[in-house]
XYZ file of C-alpha atoms in Angstrom:
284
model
C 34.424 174.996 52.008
C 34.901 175.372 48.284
C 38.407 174.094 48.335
C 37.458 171.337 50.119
C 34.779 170.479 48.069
C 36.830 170.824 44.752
C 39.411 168.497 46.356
C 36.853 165.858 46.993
C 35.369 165.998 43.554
C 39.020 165.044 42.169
C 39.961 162.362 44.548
C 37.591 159.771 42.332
C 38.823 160.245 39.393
C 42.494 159.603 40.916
C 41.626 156.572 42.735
C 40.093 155.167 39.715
C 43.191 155.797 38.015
C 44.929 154.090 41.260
C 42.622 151.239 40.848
C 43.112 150.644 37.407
C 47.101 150.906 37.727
C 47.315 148.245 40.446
C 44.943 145.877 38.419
C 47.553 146.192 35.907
C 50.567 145.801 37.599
C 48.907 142.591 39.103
C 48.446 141.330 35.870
C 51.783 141.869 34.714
C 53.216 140.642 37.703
C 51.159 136.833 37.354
C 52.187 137.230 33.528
C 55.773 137.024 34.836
C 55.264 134.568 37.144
C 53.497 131.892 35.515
C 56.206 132.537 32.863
C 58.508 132.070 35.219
C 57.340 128.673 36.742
C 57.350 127.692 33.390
C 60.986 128.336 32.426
C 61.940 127.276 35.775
C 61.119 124.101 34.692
C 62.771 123.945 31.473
C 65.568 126.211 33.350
C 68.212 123.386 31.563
C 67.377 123.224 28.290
C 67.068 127.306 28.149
C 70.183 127.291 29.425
C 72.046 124.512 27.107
C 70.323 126.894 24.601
C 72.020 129.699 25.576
C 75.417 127.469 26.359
C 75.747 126.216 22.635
C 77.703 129.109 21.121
C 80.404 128.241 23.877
C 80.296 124.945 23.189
C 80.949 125.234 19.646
C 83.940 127.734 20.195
C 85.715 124.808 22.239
C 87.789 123.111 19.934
C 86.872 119.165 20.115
C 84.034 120.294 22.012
C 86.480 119.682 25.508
C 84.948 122.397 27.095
C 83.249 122.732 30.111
C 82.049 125.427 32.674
C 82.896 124.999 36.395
C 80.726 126.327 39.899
C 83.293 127.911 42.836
C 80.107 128.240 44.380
C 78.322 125.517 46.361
C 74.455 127.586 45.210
C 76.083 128.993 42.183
C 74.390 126.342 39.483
C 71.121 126.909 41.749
C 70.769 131.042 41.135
C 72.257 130.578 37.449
C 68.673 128.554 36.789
C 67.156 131.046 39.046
C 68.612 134.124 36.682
C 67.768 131.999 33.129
C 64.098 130.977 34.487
C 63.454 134.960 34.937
C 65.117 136.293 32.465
C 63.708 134.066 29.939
C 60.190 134.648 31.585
C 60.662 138.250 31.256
C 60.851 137.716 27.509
C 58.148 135.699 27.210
C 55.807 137.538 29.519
C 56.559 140.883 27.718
C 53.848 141.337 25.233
C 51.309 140.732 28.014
C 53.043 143.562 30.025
C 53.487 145.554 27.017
C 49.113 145.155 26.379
C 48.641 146.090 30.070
C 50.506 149.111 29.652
C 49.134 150.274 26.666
C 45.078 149.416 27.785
C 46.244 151.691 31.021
C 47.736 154.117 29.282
C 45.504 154.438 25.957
C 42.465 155.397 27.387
C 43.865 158.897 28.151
C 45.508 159.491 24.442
C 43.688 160.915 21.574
C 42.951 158.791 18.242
C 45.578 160.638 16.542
C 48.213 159.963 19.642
C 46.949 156.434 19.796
C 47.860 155.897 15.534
C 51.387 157.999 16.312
C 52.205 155.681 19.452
C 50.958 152.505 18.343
C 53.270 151.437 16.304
C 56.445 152.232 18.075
C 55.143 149.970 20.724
C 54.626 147.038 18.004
C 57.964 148.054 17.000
C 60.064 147.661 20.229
C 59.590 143.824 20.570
C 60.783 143.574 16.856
C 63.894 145.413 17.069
C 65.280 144.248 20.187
C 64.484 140.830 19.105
C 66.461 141.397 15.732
C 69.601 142.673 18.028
C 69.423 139.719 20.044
C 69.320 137.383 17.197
C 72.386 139.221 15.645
C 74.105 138.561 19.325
C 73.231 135.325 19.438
C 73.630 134.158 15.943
C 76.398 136.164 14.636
C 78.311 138.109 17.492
C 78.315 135.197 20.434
C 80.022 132.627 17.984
C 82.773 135.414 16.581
C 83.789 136.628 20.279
C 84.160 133.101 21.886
C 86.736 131.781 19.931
C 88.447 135.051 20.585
C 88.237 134.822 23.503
C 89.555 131.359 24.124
C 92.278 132.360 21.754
C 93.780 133.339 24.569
C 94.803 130.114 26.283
C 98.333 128.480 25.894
C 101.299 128.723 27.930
C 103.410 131.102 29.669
C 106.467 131.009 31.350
C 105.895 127.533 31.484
C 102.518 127.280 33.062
C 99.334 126.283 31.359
C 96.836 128.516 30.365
C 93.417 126.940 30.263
C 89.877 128.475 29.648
C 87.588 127.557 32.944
C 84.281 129.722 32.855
C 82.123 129.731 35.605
C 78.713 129.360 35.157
C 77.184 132.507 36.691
C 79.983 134.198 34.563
C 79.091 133.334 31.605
C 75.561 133.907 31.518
C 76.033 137.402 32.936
C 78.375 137.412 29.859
C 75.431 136.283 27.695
C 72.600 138.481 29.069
C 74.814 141.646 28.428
C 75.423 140.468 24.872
C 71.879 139.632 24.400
C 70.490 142.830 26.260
C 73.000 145.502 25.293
C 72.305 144.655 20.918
C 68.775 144.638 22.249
C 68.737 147.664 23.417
C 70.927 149.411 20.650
C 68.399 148.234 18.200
C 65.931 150.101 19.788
C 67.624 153.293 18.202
C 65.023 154.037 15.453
C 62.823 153.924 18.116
C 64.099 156.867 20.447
C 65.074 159.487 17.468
C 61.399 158.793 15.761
C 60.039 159.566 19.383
C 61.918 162.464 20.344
C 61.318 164.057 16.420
C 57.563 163.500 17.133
C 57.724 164.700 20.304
C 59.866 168.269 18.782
C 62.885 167.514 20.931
C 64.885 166.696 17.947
C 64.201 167.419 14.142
C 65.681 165.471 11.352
C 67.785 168.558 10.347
C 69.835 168.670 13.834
C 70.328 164.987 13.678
C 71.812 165.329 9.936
C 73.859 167.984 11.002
C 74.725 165.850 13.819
C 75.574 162.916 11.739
C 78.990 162.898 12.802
C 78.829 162.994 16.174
C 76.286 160.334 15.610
C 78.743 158.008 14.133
C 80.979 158.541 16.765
C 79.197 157.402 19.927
C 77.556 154.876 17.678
C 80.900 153.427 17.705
C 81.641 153.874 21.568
C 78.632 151.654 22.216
C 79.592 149.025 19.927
C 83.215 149.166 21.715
C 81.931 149.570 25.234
C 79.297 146.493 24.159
C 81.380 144.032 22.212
C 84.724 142.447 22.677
C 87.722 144.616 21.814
C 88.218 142.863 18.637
C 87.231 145.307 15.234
C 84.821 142.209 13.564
C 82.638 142.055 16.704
C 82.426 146.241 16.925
C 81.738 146.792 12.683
C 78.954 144.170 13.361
C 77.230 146.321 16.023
C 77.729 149.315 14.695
C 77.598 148.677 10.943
C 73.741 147.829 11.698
C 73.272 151.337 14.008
C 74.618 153.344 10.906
C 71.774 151.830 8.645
C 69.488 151.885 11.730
C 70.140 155.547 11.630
C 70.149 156.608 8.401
C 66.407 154.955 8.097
C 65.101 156.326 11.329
C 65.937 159.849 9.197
C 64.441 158.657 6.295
C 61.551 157.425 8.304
C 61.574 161.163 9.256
C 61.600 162.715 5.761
C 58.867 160.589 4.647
C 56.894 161.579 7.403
C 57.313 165.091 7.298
C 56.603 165.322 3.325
C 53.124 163.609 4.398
C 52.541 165.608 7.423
C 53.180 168.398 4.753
C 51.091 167.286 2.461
C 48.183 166.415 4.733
C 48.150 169.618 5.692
C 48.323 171.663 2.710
C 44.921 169.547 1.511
C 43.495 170.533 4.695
C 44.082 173.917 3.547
C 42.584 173.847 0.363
C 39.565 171.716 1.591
C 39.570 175.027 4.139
C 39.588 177.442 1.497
C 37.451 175.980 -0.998
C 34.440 175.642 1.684
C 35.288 179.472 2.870
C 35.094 180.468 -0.923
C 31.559 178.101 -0.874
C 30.465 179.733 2.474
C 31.335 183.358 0.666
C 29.570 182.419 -2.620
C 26.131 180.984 -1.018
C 26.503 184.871 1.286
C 26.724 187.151 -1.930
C 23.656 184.836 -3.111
C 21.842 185.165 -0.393
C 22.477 189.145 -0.373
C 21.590 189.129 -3.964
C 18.309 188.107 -3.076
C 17.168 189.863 -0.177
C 16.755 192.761 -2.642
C 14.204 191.441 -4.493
C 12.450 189.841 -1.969
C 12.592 193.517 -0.225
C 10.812 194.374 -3.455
């Protein structure tokens, strides 16, 4: 009877926490999809947005993308309207998570997690500028380098639509997501999987699959790779200065602590030999 009892006594606190999940997710999920019915509607213009680097690789501006697919043109405004919408609607999802989640952190885990989250938008935002901006109008006219003839036939560039913005989102997405590095290593050092002295003695290695995600992530040309990785390298070496700085704080935080901790045991010690001072003469 016991058992039972303690069982009931912790199925409240879990369906609170059940509760209060779902009334979160809900409000993530009409986040995205008012965002969503929102860039629906402007579905063109995001995507003539996202079109323009293309545009501008054509030479004469003669270029033009092509549907093989009677409902191809329909899902490509589909795929911008949500994946715009999911950019959008992020910092809303981003506040539900952390209202859900912050209740159960200390004050000093809230301060330590706080501002990676403020952090994340930031950085992947930066990597998708540098993919938009800098990387999408380098590779294009690579790529369309390619057209000519051969053996006699004409070789002409003809994207498809849903091609090229699956082309686009991975560009966009994947320098996203590598800019996020500073965010991982300063997690994983302040969570004591990693310290800043394996990942300096690491360096190496470091540098090396830094450069198999910028070749795995950009075109196979050695401009579009030093761009993404150029960036991870200083990304990198200030996530471990990031580190340093922190831990010369942390160190110094803590040896005040220790002096505030021995000067009031020395204080506590001092008012104890008064006080046994005394009692003599009041025993007299």
């Amino acid at each position: 009877m016991a058992l039972i009892k303690d069982i009931d006594e912790t199925q409240a606190p879990l369906l609170d926490h059940l509760i209060e999940l779902r009334k979160r997710l809900v409000r993530c999920v009409l986040a995205l999809a008012v965002a969503f019915g929102v860039c629906l509607y402007f579905a063109d213009d995001i995507f003539a947005l996202l079109v323009r680097p293309l545009a501008e690789a054509f030479p004469n501006g003669d270029g033009k993308l092509i549907y093989t697919k009677l409902y191809e043109a329909f899902f490509v405004e589909v795929k911008v309207a949500l994946f715009a919408a999911f950019l959008v609607s992020f910092p809303v999802i981003a506040n539900q998570l952390w209202a859900f989640v912050a209740p159960g952190l200390y004050a000093r885990e809230k301060r330590a997690f706080l501002p990676f989250l403020l952090a994340t938008p930031v950085l992947f935002a930066a990597g998708a500028a540098l993919a938009y901006f800098v990387v999408m109008p380098k590779a294009f006219p690579w790529f369309l380098g390619f057209a000519g003839e051969a053996g006699g036939l004409k070789i002409e560039a003809l994207p498809a639509m849903g091609e090229y913005l699956d082309l686009t989102m991975h560009f966009i997405i994947a320098f996203g997501i590598s800019f996020l590095l500073p965010v991982l290593l300063l997690l994983l050092n302040r969570a004591g999987i990693v310290s800043r002295e394996q990942l300096t003695r690491a360096r190496r290695y470091v540098i090396v699959g830094i450069f198999i995600v910028a070749a795995v992530a950009t075109p196979p040309d050695v401009v579009s790779q030093l761009i993404l990785a150029i960036p991870l390298m200083l990304l990198f070496e200030g996530s471990l200065l990031l580190m340093r700085s922190r831990k010369k704080m942390d160190e110094q935080k803590a040896a005040r602590e220790a002096e505030e901790k021995a000067a009031e045991e020395q204080l506590a010690a001092e008012k104890a030999a008064a006080a046994g001072a005394e009692t003599p003469e009041t025993s007299r």
